Coordinates of C-alpha atoms and ligand atoms in Angstrom, one line a residue:
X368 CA 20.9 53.6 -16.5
X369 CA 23.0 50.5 -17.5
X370 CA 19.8 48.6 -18.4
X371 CA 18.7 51.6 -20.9
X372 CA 22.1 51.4 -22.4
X373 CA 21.7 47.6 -23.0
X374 CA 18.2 47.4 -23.4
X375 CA 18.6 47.2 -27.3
X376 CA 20.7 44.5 -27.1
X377 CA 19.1 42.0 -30.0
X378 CA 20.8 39.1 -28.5
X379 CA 20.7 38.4 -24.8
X380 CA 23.7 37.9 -23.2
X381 CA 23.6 34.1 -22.4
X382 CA 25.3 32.3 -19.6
X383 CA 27.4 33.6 -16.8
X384 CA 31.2 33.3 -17.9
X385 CA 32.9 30.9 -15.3
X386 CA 37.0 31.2 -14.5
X387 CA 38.0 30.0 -16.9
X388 CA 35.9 30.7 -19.3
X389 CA 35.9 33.9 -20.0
X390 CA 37.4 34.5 -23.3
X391 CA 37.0 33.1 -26.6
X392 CA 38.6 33.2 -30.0
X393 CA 35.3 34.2 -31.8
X394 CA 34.1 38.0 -30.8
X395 CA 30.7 38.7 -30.0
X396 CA 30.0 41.3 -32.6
X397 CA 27.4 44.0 -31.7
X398 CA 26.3 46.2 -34.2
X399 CA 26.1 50.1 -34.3
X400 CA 22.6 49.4 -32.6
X401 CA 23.0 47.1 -30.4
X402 CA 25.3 49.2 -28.1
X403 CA 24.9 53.2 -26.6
X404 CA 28.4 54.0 -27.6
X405 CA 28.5 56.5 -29.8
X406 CA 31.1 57.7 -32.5
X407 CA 30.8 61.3 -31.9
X408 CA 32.1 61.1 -28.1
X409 CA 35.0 59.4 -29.2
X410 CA 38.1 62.2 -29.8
X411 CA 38.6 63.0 -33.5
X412 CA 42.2 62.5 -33.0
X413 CA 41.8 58.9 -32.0
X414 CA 39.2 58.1 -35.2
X415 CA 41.7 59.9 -37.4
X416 CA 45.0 57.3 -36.2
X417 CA 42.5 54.7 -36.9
X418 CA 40.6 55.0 -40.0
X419 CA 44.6 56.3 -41.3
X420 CA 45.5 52.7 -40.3
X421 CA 43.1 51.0 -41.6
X422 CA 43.7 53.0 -44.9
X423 CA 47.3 51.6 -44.9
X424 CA 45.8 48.4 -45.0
X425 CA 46.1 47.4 -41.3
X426 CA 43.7 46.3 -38.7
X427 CA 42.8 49.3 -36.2
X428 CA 40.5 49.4 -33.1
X429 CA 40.0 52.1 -30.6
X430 CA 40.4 49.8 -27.1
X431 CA 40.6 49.7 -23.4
X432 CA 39.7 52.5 -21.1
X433 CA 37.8 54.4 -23.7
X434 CA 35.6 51.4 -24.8
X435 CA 34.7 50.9 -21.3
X436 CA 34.0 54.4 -20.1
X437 CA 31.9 55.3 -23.1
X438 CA 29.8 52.5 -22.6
X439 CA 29.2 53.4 -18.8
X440 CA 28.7 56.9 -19.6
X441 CA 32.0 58.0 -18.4
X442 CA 34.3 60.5 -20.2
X443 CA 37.1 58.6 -21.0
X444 CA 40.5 59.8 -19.7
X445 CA 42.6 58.6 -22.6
X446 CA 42.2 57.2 -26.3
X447 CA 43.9 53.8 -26.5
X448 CA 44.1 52.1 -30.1
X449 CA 45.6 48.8 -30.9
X450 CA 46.5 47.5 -34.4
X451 CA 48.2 44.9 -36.3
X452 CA 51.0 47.3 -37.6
X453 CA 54.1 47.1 -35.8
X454 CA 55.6 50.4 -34.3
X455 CA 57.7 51.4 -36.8
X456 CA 54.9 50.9 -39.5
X457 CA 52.8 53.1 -37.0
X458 CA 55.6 55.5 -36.9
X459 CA 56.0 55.3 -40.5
X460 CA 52.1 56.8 -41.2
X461 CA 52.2 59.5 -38.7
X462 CA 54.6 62.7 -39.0
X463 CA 53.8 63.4 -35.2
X464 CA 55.1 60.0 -34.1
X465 CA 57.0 59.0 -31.5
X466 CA 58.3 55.0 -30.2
X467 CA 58.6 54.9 -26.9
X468 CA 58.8 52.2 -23.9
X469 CA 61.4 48.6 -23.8
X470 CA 59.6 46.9 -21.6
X471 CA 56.7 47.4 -23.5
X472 CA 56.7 48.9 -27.2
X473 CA 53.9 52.2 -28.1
X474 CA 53.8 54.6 -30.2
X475 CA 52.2 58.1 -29.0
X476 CA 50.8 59.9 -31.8
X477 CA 50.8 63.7 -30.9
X478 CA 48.0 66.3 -31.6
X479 CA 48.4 69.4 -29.4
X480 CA 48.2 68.5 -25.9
X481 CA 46.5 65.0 -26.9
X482 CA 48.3 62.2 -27.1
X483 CA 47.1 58.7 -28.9
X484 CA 48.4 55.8 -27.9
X485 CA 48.8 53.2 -29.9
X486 CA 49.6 49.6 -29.2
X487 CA 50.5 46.5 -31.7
X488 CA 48.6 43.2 -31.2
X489 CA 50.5 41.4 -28.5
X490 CA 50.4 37.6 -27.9
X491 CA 50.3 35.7 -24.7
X492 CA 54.2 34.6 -24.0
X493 CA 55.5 31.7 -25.7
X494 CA 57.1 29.0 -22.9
X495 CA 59.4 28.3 -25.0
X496 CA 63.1 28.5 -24.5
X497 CA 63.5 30.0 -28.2
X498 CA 66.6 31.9 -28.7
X499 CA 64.3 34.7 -31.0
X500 CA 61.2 34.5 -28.5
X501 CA 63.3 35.2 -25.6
X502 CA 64.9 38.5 -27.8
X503 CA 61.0 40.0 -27.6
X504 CA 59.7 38.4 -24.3
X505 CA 61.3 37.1 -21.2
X506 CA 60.1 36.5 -17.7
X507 CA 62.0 36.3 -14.1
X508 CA 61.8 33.3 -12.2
X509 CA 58.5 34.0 -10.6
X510 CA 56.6 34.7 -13.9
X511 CA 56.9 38.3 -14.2
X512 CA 57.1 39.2 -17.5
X513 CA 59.9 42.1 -18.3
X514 CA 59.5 42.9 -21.9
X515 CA 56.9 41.6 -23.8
X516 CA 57.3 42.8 -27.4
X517 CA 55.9 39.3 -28.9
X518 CA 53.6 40.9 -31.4
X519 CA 50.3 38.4 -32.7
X520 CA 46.9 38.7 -33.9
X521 CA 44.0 40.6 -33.0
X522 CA 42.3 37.1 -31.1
X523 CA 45.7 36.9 -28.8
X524 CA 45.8 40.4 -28.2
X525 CA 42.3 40.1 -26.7
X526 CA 43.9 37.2 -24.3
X527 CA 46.9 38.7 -22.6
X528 CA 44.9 42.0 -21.8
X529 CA 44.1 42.5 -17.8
X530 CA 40.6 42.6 -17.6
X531 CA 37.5 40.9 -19.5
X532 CA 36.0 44.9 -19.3
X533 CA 39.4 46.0 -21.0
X534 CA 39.5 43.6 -23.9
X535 CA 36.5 45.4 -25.6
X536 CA 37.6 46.9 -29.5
X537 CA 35.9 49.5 -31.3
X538 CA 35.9 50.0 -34.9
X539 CA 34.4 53.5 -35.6
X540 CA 34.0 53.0 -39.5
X541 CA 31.3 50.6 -38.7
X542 CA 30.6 51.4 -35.2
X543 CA 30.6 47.8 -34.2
X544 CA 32.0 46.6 -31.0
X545 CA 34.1 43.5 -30.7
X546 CA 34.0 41.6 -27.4
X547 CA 36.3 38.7 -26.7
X548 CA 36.0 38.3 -23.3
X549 CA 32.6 38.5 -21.7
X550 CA 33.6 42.1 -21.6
X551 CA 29.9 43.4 -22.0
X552 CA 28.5 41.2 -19.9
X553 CA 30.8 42.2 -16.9
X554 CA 30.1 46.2 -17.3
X555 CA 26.8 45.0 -16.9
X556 CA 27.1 43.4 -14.2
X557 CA 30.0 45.8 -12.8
X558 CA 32.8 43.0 -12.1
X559 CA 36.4 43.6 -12.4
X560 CA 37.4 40.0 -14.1
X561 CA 40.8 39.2 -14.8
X562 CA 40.9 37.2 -18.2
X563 CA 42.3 33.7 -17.8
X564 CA 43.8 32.2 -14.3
X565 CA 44.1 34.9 -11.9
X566 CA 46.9 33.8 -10.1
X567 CA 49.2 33.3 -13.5
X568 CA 48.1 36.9 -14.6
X569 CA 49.0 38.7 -11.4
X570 CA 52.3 36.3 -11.2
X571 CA 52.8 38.0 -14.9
X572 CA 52.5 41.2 -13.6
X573 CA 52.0 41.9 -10.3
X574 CA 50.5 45.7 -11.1
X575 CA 47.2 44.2 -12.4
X576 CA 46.3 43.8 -8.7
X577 CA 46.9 47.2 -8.3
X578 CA 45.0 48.1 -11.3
X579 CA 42.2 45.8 -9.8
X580 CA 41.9 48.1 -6.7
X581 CA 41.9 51.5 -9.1
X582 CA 39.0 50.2 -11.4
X583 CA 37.2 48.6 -9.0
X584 CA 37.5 52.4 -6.9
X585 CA 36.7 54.3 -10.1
X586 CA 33.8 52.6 -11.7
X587 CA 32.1 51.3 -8.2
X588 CA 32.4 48.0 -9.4
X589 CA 32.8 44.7 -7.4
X590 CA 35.6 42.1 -7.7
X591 CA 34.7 39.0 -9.1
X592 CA 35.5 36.2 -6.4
X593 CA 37.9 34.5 -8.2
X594 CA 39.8 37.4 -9.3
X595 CA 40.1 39.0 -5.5
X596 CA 40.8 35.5 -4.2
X597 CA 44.6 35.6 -4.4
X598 CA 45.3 39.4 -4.1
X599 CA 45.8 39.3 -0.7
X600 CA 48.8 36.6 -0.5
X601 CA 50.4 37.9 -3.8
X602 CA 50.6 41.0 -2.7
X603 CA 54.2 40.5 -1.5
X604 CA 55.0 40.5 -5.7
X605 CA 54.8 44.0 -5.7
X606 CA 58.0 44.1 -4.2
X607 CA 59.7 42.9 -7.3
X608 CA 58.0 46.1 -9.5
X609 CA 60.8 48.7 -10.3
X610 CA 60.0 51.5 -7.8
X611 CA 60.0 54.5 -11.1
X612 CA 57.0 52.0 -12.3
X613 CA 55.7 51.7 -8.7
X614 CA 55.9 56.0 -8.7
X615 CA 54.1 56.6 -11.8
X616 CA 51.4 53.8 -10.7
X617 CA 50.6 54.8 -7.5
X618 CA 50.0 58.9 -9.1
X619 CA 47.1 56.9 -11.3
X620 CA 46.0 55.4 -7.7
X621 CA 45.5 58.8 -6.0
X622 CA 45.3 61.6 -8.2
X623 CA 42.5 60.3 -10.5
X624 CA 39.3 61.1 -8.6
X625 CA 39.3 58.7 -6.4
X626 CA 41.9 58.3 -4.1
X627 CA 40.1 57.6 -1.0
X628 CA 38.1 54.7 -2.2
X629 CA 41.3 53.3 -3.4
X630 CA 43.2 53.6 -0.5
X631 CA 40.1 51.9 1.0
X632 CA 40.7 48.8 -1.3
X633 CA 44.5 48.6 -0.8
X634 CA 44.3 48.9 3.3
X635 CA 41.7 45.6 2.7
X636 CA 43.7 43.7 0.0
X637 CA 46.4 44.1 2.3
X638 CA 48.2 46.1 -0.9
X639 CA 49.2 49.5 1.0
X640 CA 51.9 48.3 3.2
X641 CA 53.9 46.7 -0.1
X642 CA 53.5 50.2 -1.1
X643 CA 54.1 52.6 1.7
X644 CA 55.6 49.8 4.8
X645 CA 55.9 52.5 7.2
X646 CA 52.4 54.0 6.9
X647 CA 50.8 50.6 6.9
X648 CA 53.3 50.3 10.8
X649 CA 51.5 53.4 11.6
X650 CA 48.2 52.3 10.7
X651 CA 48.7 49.6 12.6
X652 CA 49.6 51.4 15.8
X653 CA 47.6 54.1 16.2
X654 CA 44.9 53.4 13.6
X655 CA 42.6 56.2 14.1
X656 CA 44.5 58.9 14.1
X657 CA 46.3 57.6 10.4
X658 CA 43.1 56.6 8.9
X659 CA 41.9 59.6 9.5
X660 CA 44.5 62.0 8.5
X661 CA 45.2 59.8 5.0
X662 CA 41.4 59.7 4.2
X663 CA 40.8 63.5 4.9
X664 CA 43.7 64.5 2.2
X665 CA 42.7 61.7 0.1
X666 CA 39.0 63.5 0.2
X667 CA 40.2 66.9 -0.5
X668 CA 42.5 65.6 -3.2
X669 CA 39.5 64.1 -4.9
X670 CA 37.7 67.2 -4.7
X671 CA 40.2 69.0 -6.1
X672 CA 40.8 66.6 -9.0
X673 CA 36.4 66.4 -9.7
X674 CA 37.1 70.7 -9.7
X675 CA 39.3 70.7 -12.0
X676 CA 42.2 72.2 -9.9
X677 CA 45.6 71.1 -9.5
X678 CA 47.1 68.8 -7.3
X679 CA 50.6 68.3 -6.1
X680 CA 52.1 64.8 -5.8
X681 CA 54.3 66.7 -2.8
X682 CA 51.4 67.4 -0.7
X683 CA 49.7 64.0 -1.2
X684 CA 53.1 62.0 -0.2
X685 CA 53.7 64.6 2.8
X686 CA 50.0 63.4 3.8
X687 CA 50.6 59.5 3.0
X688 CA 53.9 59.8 5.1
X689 CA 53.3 62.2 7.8
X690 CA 51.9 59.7 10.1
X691 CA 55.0 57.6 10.2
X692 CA 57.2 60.9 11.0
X693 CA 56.5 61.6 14.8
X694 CA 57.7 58.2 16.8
X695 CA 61.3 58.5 14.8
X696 CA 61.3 62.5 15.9
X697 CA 60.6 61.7 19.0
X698 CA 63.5 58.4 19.2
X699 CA 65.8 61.4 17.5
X700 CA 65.0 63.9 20.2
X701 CA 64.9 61.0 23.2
X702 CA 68.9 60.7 22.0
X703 CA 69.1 64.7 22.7
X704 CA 68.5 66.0 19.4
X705 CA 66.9 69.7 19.2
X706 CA 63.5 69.8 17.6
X707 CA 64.1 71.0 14.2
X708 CA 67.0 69.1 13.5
X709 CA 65.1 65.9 14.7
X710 CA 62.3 66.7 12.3
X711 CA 64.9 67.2 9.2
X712 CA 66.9 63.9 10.0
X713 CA 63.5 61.6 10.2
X714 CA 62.0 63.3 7.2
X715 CA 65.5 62.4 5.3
X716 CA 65.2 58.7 6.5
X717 CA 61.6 58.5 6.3
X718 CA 62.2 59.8 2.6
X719 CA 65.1 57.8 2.2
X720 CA 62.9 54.7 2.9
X721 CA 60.1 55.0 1.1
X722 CA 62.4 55.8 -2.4
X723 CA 63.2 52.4 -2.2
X724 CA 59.7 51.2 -2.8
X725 CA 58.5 53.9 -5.0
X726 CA 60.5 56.2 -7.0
X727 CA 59.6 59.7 -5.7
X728 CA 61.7 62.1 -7.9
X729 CA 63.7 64.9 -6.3
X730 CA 61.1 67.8 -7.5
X731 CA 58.6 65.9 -5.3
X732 CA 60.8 65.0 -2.5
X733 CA 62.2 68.3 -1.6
X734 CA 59.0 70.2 -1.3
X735 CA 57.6 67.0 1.1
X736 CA 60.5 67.9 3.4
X737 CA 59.5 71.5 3.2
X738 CA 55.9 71.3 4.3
X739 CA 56.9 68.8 7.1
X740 CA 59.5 71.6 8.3
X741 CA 57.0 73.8 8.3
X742 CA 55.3 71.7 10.8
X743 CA 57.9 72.6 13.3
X744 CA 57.9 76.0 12.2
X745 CA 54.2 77.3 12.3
X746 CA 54.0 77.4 16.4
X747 CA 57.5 79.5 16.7
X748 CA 55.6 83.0 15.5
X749 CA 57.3 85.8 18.0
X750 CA 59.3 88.5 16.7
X751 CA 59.2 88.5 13.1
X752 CA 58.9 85.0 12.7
X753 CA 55.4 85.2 11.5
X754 CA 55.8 87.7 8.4
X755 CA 58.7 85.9 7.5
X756 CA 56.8 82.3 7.5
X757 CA 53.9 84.1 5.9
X758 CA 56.3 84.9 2.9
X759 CA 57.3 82.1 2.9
X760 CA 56.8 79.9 -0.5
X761 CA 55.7 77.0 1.0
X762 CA 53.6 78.6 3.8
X763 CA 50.3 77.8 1.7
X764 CA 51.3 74.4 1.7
X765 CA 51.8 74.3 5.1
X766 CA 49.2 76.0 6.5
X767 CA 46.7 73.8 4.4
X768 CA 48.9 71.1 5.9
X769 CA 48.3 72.1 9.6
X770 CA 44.6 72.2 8.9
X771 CA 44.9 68.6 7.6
X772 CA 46.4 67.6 11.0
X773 CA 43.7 69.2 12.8
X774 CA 40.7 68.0 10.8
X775 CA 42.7 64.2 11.9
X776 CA 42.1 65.0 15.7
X777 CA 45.6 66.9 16.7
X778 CA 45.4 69.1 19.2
X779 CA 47.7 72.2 18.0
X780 CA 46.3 74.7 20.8
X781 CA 44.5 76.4 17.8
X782 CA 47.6 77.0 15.5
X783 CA 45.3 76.6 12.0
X784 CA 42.9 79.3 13.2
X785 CA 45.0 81.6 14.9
X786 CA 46.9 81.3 11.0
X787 CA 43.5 82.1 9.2
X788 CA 43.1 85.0 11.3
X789 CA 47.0 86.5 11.0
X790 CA 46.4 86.3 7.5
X791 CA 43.1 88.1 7.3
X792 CA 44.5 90.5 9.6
X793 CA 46.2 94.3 8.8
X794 CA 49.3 95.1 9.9
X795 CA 48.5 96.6 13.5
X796 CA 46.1 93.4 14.4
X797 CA 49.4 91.3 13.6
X798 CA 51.0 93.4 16.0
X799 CA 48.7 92.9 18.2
X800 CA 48.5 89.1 17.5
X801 CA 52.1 88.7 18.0
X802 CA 52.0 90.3 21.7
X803 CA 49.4 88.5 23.0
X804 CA 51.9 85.0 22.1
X805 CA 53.2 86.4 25.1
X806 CA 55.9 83.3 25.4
X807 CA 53.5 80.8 24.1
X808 CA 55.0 80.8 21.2
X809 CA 58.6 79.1 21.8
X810 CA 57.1 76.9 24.4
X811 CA 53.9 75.7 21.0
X812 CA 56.9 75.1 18.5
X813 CA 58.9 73.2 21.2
X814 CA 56.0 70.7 22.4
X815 CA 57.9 67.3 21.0
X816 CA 60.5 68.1 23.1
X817 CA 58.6 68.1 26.4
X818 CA 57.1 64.9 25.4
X819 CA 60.3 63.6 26.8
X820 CA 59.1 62.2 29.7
X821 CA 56.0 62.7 29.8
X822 CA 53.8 60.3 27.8
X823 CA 50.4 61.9 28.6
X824 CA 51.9 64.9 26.7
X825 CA 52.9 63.2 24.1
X826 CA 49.2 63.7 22.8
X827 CA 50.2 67.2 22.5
X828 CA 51.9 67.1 20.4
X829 CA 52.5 69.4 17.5
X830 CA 54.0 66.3 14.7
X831 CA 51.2 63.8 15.1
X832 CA 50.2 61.1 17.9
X833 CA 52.2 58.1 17.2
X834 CA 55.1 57.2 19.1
Ligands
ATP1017 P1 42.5 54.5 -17.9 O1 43.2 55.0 -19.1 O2 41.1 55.0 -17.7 O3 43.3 54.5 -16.7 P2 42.7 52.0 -19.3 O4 42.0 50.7 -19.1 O5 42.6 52.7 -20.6 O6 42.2 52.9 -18.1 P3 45.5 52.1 -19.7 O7 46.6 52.0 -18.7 O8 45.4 53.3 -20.5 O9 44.2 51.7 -18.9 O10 45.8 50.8 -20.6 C1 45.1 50.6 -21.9 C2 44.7 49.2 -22.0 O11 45.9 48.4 -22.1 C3 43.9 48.6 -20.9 O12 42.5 48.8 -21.0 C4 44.2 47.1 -21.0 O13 43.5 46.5 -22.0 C5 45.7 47.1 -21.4 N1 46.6 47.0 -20.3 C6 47.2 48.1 -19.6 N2 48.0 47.7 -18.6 C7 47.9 46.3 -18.7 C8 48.6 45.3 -17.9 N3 49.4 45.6 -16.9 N4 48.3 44.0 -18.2 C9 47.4 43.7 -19.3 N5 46.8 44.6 -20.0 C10 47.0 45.9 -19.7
MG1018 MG1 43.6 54.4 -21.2

């Protein structure tokens, strides 16, 4: 397929960029022929911001993602543009206008539910100790830059973005395509290159290695050698990321399509455990079990998202977490905590934890704890237990939680079916249901608590395998 779309290229693509090579201050230019990206996939809204732009008397470009997706056949998910107008000359053109960022100026133009963003030609940072550069761009001691507002031409814009397959602009009154980086030639190729020295660019900002992993998991592209190479021992920069940036990146890791692939390349890049630390501990000790649990909601997530249903960043945390949950249970209950209680305390540390890495916001955090409770909850079914759970607004979530746990190997004595049959059932077949618990029930819902002393049991248990 990508050698029909670049079949009509009139001039081969020479030479194989090297690492430092890669970018150039004269574009290739390919003409309205010479490329299968076409001007009627790209939205309306975004040609509209642009050719008003342009009309203004500024330079304008479609860019990014939507560049890259539409000449790989891919829908695009958003409609970047970048121009030479600052924001409040964008702002100034459209009535639906909006500034918004510090660390990094845009301006969303609204239509509707779509939303253009557009972006003012940026320059690499000055080094200079300039009292007016360091009021637009300033960097910590280890090179990460925190606001980069330093504005420049089209040329330097194509520079300081991540990746050579990024840095592709788009002008739809002409329909040509301007590519300053070698761009083209990695799509064909499918590399994920970082533009310039990798190890300065992730030291700049560390969530380009992140953004590495989600690209390279999304288009089913490869790494280019030099820009894996470092990954693995920068990956300790993540640290430094504010964790409400940390939050918002790691929803574009796993509820974009393809979450397990992802989570693939962060486990090998050795990226996960900067992200979620206790996971990656329980990874580590009891490997299959995690793996297995974390990949299966991961899968299903992904389904849902290629569906076009929703997903809930509550369940998918719950998921990411839940392997981690069990050994501090159990240390809670070894110091003679009852089960439930246990349960609510580790979730509240676990949470507590993991909020210090990545900002999960209250609306999310709450439910997590709710579908974990539930965990303890599903077993105890005597009396009118059952109806009640079943009325219960999180029982859905939990329920498709407990299945989770049992498509990763736990043994819950049958919990997730006898649950899809109780809910099939009418009222007297519940009745039934309930009596033939016959004391099973208590003694199901209480299993952590016999794992006391036994460690064969332990493998019973109801919360998950690790200890
Ligand atoms: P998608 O929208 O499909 O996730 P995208 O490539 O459009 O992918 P965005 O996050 O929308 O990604 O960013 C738009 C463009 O801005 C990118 O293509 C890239 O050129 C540039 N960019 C985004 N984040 C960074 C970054 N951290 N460092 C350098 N350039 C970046
Ligand atoms: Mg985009």
């Amino acid at each position: 397929m990508l050698k029909k779309l670049f079949k009509s290229l009139r001039s081969p693509l020479r030479r194989t960029p090297h690492v430092q090579q890669h970018s150039r201050s004269t574009p290739e230019v390919l003409n309205a022929g010479q490329h299968s990206m076409q001007r009627a996939h790209v939205s309306r809204y975004g040609v509209g911001v642009v050719e008003r732009l342009q009309q203004a008397g500024y330079q304008a470009y479609l860019v990014g993602g939507c560049v890259r997706d539409l000449l790989l056949n891919l829908e695009p998910k958003d409609f970047d543009v970048a121009t030479s107008a600052t924001p409040e000359q964008v702002r100034a053109e459209f009535r639906n206008a909006r500034v918004i960022g510090r660390r990094f100026k845009l301006v969303h133009v609204h239509f509707g539910r779509e939303i253009i963003e557009v972006a003012t030609f940026r320059a690499n940072h000055p080094e200079s100790d300039d009292e007016e550069d360091s009021n637009q761009s300033s960097r910590n001691e280890s090179g990460r830059i925190l606001r980069d507002n330093v504005y420049g031409s089209l040329e330097d814009d194509a520079q300081r973005r991540d990746f050579t397959i990024n840095a592709l602009y788009y002008d739809p009154s002409n329909e040509r395509i301007l590519d300053y980086a070698h761009g083209v030639h990695d799509i064909r190729n499918r590399l994920i290159r970082l533009i310039g020295v990798p190890t300065q660019r992730y030291q700049e900002d560390p969530v380009r290695m992140l953004r590495a992993m989600r690209f390279a998991a999304k288009l089913d592209f490869d790494l280019e050698i030099h820009t894996a190479a470092p990954i693995r021992e920068l990956a300790p920069l993540l640290r430094e990321i504010p964790s409400a940036r940390l939050f918002e990146e790691v929803l574009k890791l796993f509820m974009t399509g393809y979450a397990e692939e992802t989570f693939e390349l962060l486990v090998e890049y050795e990226l996960f455990g900067q992200l979620f630390p206790a996971s990656a501990e329980a990874l580590r000790l009891n490997p299959e079990y995690t793996h297995t649990l974390i990949a299966e909601a991961l899968h299903n997530t992904d389904n849902r998202v290629h569906d076009g249903k929703p997903v809930t960043p509550a369940f998918l945390f719950a998921a990411l977490l839940w392997p981690a949950l069990p050994g501090r249970v159990i240390r809670l209950q070894e110091r003679g905590m009852p089960a439930i209680a246990a349960m609510q305390q580790a979730a509240q540390e676990l949470i507590a934890e993991q909020c210090q890495r990545i900002a999960i916001p209250k609306r999310f955090t709450q439910p997590i704890r709710e579908i974990w409770d539930m965990q303890e909850r599903l077993p105890r079914r005597s009396g009118k237990r059952a109806d009640l759970l079943l009325e219960n607004p999180r029982f859905r979530a939990g329920y498709d939680f407990l299945l989770l746990r049992e498509a990763a190997g736990e043994d819950t004595d049958g919990l997730g079916d006898w649950w899809t049959d109780y809910q099939q059932c009418n009222d007297s077949e519940r009745r039934a249901m309930i009596k033939d618990l016959s004391g099973k029930d208590e003694a199901g819902g209480a299993a952590p608590r016999k794992r006391r002393r036994s460690p064969s049991s332990r493998r019973k248990s109801t919360t998950g395998t690790t200890e």
